[in-house]
CSV table of C-alpha atoms in Angstrom, one decimal:
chain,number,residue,atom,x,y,z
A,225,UNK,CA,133.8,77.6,79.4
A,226,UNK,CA,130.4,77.3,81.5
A,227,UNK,CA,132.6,79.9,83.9
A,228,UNK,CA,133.3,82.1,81.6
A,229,UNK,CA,129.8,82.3,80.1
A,230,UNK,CA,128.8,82.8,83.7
A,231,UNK,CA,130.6,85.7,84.3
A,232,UNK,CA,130.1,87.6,81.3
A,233,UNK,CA,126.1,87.0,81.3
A,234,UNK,CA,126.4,88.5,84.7
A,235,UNK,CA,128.9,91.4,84.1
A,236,UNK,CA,126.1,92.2,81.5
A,237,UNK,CA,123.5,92.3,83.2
A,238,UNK,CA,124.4,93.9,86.5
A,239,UNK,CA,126.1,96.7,84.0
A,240,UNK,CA,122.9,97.2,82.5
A,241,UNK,CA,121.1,97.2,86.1
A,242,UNK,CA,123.1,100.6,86.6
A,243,UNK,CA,121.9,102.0,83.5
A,244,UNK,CA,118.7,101.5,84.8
A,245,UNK,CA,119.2,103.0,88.2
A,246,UNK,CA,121.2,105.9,86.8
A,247,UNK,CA,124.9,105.2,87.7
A,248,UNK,CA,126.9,107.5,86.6
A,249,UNK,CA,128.5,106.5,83.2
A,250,UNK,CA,131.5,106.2,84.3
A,251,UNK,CA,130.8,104.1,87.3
A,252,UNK,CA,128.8,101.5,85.0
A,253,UNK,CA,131.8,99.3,84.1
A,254,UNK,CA,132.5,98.9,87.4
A,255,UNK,CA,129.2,98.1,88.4
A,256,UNK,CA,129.4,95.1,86.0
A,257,UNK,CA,132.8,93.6,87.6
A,258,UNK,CA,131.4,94.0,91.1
A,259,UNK,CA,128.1,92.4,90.1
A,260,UNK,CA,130.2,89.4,88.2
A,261,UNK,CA,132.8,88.9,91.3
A,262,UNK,CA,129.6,88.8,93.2
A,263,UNK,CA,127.5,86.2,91.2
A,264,UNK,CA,130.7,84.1,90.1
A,265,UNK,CA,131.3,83.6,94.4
A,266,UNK,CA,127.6,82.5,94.6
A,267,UNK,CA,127.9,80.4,91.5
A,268,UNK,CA,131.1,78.6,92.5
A,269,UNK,CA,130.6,78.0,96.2
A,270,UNK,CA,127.1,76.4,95.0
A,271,UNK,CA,128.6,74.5,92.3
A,272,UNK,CA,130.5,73.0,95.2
A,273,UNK,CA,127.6,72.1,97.4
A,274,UNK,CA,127.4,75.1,99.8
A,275,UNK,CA,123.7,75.9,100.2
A,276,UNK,CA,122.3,78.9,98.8
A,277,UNK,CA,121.9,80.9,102.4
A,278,UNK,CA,126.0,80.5,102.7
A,279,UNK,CA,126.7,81.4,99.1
A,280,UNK,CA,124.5,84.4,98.8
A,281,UNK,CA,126.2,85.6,102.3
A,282,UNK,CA,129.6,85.5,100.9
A,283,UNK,CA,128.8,86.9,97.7
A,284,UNK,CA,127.4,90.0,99.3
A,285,UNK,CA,130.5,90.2,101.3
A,286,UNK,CA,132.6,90.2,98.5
A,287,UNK,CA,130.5,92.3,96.7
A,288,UNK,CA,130.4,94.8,99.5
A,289,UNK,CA,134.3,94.7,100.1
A,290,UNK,CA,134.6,95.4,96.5
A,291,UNK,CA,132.2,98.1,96.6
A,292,UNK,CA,133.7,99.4,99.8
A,293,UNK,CA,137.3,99.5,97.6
A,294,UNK,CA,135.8,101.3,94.5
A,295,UNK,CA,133.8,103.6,96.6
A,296,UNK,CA,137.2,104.8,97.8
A,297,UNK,CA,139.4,104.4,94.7
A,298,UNK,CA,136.6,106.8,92.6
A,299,UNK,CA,135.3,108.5,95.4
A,300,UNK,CA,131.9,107.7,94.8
A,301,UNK,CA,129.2,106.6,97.7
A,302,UNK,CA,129.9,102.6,98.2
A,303,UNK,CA,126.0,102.4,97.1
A,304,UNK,CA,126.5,103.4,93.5
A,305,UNK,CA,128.7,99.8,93.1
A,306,UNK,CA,126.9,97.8,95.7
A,307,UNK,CA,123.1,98.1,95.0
A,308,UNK,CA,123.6,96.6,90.9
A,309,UNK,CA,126.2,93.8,92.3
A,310,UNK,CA,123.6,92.2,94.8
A,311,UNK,CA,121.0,92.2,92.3
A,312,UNK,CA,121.9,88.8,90.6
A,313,UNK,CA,121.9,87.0,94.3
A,314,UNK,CA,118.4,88.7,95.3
A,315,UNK,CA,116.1,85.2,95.4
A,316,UNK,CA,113.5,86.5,92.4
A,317,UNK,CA,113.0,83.3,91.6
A,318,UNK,CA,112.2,81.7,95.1
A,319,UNK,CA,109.7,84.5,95.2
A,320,UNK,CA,108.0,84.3,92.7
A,321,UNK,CA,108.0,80.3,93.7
A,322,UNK,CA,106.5,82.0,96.8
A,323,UNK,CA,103.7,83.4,94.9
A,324,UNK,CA,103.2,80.5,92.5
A,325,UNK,CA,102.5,78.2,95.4
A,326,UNK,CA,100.3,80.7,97.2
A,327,UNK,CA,97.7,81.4,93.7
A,328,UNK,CA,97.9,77.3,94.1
A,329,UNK,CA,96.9,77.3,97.1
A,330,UNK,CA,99.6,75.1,98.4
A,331,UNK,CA,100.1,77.4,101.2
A,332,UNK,CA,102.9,75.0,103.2
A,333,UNK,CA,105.1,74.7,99.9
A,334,UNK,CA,104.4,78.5,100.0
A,335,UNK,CA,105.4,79.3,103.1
A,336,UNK,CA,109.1,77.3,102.9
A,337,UNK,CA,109.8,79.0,100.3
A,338,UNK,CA,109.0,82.3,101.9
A,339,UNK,CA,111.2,81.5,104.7
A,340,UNK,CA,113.7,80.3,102.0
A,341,UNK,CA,113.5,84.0,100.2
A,342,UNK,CA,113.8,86.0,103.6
A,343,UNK,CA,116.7,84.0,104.6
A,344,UNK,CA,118.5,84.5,101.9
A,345,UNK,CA,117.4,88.4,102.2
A,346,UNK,CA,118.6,88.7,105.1
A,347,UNK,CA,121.9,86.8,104.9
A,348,UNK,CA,122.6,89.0,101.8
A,349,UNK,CA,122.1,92.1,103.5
A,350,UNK,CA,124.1,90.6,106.5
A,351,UNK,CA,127.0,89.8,104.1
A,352,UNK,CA,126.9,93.6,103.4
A,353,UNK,CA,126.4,94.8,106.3
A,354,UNK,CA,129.6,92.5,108.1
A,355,UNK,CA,131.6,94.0,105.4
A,356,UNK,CA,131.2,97.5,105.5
A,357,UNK,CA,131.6,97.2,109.5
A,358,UNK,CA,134.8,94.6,108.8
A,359,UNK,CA,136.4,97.6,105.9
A,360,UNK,CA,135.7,100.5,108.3
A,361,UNK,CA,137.4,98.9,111.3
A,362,UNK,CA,140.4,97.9,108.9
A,363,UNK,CA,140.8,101.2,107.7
A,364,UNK,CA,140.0,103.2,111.4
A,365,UNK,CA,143.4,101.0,112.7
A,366,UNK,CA,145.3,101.6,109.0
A,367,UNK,CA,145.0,105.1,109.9
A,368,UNK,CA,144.9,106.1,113.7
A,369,UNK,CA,144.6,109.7,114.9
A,370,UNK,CA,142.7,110.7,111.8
A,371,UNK,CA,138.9,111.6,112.7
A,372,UNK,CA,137.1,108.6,111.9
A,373,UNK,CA,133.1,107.5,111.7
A,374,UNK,CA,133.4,106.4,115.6
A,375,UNK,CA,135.3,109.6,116.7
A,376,UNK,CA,133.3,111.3,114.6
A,377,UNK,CA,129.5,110.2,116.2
A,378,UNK,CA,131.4,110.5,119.7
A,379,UNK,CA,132.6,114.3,119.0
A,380,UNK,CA,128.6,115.4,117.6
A,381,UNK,CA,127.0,115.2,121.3
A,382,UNK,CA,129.2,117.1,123.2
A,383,UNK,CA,127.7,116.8,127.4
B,243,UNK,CA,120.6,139.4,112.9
B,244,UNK,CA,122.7,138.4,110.2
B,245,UNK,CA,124.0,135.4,111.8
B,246,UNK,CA,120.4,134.1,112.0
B,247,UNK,CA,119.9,134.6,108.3
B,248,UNK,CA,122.8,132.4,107.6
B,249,UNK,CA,122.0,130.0,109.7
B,250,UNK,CA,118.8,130.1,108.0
B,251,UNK,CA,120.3,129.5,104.9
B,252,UNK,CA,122.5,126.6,106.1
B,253,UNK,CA,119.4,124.6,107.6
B,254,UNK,CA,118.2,125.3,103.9
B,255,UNK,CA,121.0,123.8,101.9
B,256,UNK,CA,121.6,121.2,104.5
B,257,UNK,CA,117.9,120.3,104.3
B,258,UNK,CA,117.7,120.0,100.2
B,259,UNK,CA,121.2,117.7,100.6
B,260,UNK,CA,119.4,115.6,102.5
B,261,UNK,CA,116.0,115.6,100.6
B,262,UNK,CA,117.7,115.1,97.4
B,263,UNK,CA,120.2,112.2,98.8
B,264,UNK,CA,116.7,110.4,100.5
B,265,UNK,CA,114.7,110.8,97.6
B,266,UNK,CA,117.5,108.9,95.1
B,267,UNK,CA,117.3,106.2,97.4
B,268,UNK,CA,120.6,106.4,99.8
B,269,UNK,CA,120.8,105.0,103.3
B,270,UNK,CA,119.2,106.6,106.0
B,271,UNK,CA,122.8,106.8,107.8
B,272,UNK,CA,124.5,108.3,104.7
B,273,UNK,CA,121.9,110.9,104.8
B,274,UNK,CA,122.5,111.5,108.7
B,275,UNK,CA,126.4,111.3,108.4
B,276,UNK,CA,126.4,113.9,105.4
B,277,UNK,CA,123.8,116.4,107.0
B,278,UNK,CA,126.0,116.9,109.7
B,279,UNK,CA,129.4,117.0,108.2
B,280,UNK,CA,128.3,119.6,106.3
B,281,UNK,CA,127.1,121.3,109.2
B,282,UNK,CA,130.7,120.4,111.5
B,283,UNK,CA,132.3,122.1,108.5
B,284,UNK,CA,130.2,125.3,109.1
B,285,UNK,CA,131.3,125.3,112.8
B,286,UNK,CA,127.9,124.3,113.7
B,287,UNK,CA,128.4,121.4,115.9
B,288,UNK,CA,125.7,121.1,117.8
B,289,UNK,CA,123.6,119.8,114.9
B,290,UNK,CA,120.9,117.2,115.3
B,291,UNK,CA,119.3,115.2,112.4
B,292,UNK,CA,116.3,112.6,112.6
B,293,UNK,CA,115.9,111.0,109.1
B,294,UNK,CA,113.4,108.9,108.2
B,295,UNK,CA,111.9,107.7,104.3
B,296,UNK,CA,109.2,109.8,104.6
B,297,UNK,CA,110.9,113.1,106.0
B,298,UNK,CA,113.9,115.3,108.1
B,299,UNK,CA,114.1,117.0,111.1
B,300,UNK,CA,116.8,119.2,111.4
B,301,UNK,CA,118.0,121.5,114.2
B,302,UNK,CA,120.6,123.5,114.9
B,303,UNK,CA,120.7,122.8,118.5
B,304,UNK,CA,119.3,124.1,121.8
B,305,UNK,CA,118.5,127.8,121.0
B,306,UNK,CA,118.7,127.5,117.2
B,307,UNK,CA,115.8,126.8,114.8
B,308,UNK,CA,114.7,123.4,113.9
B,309,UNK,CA,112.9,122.9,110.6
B,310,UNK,CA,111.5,119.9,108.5
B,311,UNK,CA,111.1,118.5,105.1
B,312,UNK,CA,108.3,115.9,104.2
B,313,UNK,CA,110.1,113.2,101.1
B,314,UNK,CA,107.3,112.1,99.4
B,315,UNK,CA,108.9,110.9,95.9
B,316,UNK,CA,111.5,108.2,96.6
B,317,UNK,CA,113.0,106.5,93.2
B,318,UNK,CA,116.8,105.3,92.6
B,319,UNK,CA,119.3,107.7,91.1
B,320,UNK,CA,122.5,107.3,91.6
B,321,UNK,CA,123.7,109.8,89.9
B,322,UNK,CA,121.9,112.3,92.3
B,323,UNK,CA,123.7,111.0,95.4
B,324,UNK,CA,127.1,110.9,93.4
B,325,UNK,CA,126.5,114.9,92.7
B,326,UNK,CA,125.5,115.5,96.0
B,327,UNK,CA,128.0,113.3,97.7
B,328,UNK,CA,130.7,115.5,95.6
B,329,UNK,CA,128.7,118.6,96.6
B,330,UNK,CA,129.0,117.8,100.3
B,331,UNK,CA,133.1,117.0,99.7
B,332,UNK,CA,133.9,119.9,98.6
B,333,UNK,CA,132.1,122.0,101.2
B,334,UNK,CA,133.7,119.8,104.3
B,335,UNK,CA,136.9,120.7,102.8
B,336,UNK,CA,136.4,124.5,102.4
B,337,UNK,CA,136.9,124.1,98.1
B,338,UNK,CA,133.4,126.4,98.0
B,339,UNK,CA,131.4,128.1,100.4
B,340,UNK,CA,127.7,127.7,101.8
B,341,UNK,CA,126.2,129.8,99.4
B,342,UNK,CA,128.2,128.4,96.7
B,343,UNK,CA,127.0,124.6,97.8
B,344,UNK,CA,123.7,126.2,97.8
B,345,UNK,CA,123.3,126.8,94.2
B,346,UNK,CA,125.1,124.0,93.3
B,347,UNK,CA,122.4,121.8,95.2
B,348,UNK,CA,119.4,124.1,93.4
B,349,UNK,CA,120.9,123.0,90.3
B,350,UNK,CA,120.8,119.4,91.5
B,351,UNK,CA,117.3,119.5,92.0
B,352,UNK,CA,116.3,120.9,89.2
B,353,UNK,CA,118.7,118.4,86.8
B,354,UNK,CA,116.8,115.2,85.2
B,355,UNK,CA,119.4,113.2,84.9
B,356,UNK,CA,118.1,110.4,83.9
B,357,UNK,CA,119.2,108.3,80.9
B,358,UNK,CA,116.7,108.6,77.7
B,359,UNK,CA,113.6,106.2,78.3
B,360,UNK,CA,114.1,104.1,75.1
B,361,UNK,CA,117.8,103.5,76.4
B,362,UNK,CA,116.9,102.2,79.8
B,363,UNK,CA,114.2,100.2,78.5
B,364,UNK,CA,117.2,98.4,76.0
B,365,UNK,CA,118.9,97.8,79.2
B,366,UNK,CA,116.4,96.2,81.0
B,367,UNK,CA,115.4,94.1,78.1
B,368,UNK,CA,119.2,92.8,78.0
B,369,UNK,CA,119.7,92.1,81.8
B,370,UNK,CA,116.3,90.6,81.2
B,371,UNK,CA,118.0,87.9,79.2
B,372,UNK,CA,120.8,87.5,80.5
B,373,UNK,CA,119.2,86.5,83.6
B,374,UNK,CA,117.2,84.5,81.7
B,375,UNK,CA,120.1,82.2,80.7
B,376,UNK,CA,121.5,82.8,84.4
B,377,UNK,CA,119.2,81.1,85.7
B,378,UNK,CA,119.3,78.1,83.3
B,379,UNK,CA,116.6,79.1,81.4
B,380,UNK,CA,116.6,78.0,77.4
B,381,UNK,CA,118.0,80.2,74.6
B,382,UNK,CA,115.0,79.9,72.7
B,383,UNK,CA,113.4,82.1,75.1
B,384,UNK,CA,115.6,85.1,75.2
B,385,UNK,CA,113.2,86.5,72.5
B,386,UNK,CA,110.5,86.6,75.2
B,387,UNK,CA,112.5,87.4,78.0
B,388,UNK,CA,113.7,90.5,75.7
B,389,UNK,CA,110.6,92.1,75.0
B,390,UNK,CA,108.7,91.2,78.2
B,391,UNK,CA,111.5,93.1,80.7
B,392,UNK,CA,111.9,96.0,78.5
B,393,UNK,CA,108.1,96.5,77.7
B,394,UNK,CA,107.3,95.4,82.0
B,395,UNK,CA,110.3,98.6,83.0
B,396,UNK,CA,108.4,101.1,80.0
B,397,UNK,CA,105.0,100.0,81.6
B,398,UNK,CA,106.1,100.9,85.2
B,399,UNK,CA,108.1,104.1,84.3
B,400,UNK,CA,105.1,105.8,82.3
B,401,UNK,CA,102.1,104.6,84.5
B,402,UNK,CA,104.0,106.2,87.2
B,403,UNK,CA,104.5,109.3,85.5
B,404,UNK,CA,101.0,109.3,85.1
B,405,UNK,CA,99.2,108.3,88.0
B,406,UNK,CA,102.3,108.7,90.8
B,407,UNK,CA,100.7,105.4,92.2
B,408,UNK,CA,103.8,103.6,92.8
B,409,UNK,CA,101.9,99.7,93.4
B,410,UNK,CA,99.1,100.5,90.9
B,411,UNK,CA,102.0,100.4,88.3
B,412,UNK,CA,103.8,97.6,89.9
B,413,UNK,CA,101.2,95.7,89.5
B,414,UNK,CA,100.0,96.6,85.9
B,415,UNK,CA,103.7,96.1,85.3
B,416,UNK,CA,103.5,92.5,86.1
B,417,UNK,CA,100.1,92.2,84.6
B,418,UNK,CA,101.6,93.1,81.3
B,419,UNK,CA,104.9,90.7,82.4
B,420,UNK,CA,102.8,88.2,82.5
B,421,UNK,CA,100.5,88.5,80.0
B,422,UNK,CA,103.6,88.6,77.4
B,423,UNK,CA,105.1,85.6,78.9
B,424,UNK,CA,102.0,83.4,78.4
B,425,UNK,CA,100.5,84.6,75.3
B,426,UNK,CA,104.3,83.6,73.9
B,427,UNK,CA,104.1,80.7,75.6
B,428,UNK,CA,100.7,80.0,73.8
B,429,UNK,CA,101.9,80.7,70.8
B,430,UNK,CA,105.1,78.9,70.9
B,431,UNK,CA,108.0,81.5,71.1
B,432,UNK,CA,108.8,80.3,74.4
B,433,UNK,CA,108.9,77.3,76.5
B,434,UNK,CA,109.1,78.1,80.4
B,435,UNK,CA,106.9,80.4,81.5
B,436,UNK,CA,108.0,80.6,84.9
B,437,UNK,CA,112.0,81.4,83.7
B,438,UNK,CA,110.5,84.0,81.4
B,439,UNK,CA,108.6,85.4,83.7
B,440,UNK,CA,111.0,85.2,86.6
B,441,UNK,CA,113.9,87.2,84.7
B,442,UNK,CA,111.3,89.7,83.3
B,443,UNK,CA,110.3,90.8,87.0
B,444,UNK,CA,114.2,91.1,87.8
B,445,UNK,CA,114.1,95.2,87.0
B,446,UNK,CA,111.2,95.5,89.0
B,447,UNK,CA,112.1,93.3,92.2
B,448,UNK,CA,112.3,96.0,95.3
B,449,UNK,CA,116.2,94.5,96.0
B,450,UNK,CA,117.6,97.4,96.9
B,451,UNK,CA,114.9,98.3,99.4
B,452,UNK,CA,115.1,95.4,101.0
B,453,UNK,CA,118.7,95.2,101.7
B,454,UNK,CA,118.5,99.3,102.7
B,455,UNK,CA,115.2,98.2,105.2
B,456,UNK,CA,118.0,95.3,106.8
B,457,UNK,CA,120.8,97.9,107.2
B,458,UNK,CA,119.0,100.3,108.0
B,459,UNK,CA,117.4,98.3,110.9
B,460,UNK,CA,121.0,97.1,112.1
B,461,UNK,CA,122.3,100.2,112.4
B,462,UNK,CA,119.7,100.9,114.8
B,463,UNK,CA,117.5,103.3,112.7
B,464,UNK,CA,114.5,101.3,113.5
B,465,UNK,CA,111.7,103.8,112.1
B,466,UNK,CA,113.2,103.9,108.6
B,467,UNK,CA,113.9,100.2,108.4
B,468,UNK,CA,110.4,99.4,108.9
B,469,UNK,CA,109.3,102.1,106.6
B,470,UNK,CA,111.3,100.5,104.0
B,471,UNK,CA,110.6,96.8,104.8
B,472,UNK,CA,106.5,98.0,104.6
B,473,UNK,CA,107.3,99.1,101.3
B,474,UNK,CA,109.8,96.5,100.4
B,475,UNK,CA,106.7,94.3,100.8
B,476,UNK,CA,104.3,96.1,98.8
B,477,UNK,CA,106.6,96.5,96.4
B,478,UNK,CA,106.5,92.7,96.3
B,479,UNK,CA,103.1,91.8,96.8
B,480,UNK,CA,102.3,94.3,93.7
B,481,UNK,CA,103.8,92.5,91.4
B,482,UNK,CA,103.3,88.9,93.1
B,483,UNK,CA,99.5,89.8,92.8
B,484,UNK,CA,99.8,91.1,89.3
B,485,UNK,CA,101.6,87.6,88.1
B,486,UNK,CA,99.5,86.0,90.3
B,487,UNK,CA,96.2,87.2,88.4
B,488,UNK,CA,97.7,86.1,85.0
B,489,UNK,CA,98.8,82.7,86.2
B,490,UNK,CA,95.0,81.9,87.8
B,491,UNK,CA,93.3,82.0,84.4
């Protein structure tokens, strides 16, 4: 029950994040599933005593795999799905912890939690990147001979 | 002669696909990969493109003519780089021609296609609360939570129409987050100020530029990734100092 609750608060609110960076109308639903897959991976793994630097790296990877499948499925740019699906792992909360701590002037609390909030930063954006790498690989060996991001950089600078 | 002037025109409507794709917020190597696609498709393959947040060089190669355009407006639109991505597809495989892709591009540019203000406000004011109870915050707060995200995105969207002073309305956004959360507080609507307040920043929380300043610094495009992370940061510090002032009295 506390699952399913999960997932639809976050459907919601990642579907409304695209409404408010423009996704296309269409695209909006989908926003919402990749941004639930994405939290409910986080949520789980946590649940089960992963920390938070692990959980927010998978569920950008998921998130990113997704994207990288609807991008191709609705030929939109992998962006449109991607940027409202990280939204509910991005550490808000640890920043603004951050902050708190800072105005406090409990600058050592203040700057593990910084370190916290850029870890977790960077391991989301490493989760995406990993992915998007992972997906293009896959799909350059699904379909050899075909001109493909690698060939394609190669064949630009022709010496 | 008129080669020239087409070639011309192509550094034009490649120019405006990447000005228009950089200033909705894509990835610097989206722009890149697109700029010279379109121009492979043209039979111009000796095309070179240097994107970074704030502009794009663009040359044709040795002999040809190289021209620039400065980005000074950079907000997320999706929308946008969907059109544009579509407008780029259909050039690369020959479904219109340059001039074609040209107009279509003007017409781009011109478009607001943005969602009415009142509507966007709603959906900020309902992701505000469903993050609230995301993050285990209380239902009695939701009323808080509500009013304070939609009235912190309305805040931010009209002070920057006004001033174009993208921190100045960061901050007064989180000045009048925060200012909501604790007069509500105060008066007992809500209980946790720091769960109200932390789901009523969530629309205004630079994640996207953050996660475009990482990628954009793994994939080796080490200008734009630190133009991004610099403004990834006072993104954050904007509203961090505007909370910040409220939380200090």
């Amino acid at each position: 029950m506390d699952y399913l609750l999960q997932a639809l608060l976050s459907f919601l609110a990642t579907a409304c994040f695209g409404v408010v960076f423009n996704a296309p109308t269409k695209a909006i639903p989908y926003c919402g599933f990749v941004g639930a897959v994405g939290w409910m991976v986080y949520y789980v793994l946590f649940e089960y005593g992963l920390e938070e630097v692990q959980a927010s790296f998978l569920g950008a990877f998921i998130v990113a795999i997704i994207a990288h499948l609807f991008a191709r499925r609705y030929m939109m740019p992998m962006i449109v799905f991607s940027v409202s699906g990280i939204i509910p792992l991005v550490p808000g909360g640890i920043a603004y912890n951050t902050m708190r701590n800072i105005v406090e002037l409990d600058y050592i609390t203040g700057l593990q939690n910084g370190m916290r909030a850029f870890m977790i930063s960077g391991a989301i954006a490493m989760g995406l990147v990993f992915a998007e790498v992972i997906m293009q690989l896959l799909f350059r060996f699904m379909r050899k001979g075909k001109t493909s991001m690698q060939s394609f950089v190669k064949a630009k600078r022709p010496r | 002669m008129i080669n020239n002037e087409q070639n011309e025109m192509a550094i034009d409507c490649f120019l405006l696909a990447g000005r228009i794709m950089m200033e909705s917020g894509a990835e610097t190597y989206r722009v890149e990969d697109t700029m010279l696609r379109m121009a492979r498709s043209q039979n111009l393959g000796d095309a070179q493109s240097y994107v970074t947040p704030t502009g794009i060089i663009f040359s044709l190669g040795k002999t040809q003519p190289t021209r620039i355009t400065s980005i000074s407006l950079r907000i997320t639109d999706l929308h946008r780089i969907v059109l544009v991505n579509n407008v780029s597809r259909k050039l690369t495989s020959k479904m219109i021609t340059l001039e074609q892709a040209y107009d279509e591009l003007k017409q781009i540019e011109k478009t607001n296609y943005f969602l009415p203000i009142i509507i966007q406000v709603l959906a900020a004011s309902i992701a505000s609360s469903c993050f609230l109870l995301l993050f285990n915050g209380m239902w009695t707060d939701i009323p808080a939570a509500f009013v304070a995200g939609g009235v912190g995105l309305y805040v931010v969207t009209i002070i920057h129409e006004m001033t174009r002073v993208k921190f100045f309305s960061e901050f007064l956004a989180a000045l009048v987050v925060g200012t909501i959360a604790y007069t509500a507080v105060n008066f007992g609507i809500g209980t946790e100020i720091d769960k109200i307040i932390i789901a009523s920043v969530m629309p205004l929380v630079p994640g996207l530029l953050i996660t475009n300043a990482v990628r954009d610094l793994m994939a080796g495009h080490f200008t734009a990734g630190m133009a991004k992370g610099a403004e990834a940061f006072l993104t954050a510090f904007a509203i961090g100092s505007g909370i910040a002032l409220v939380l200090s009295f």
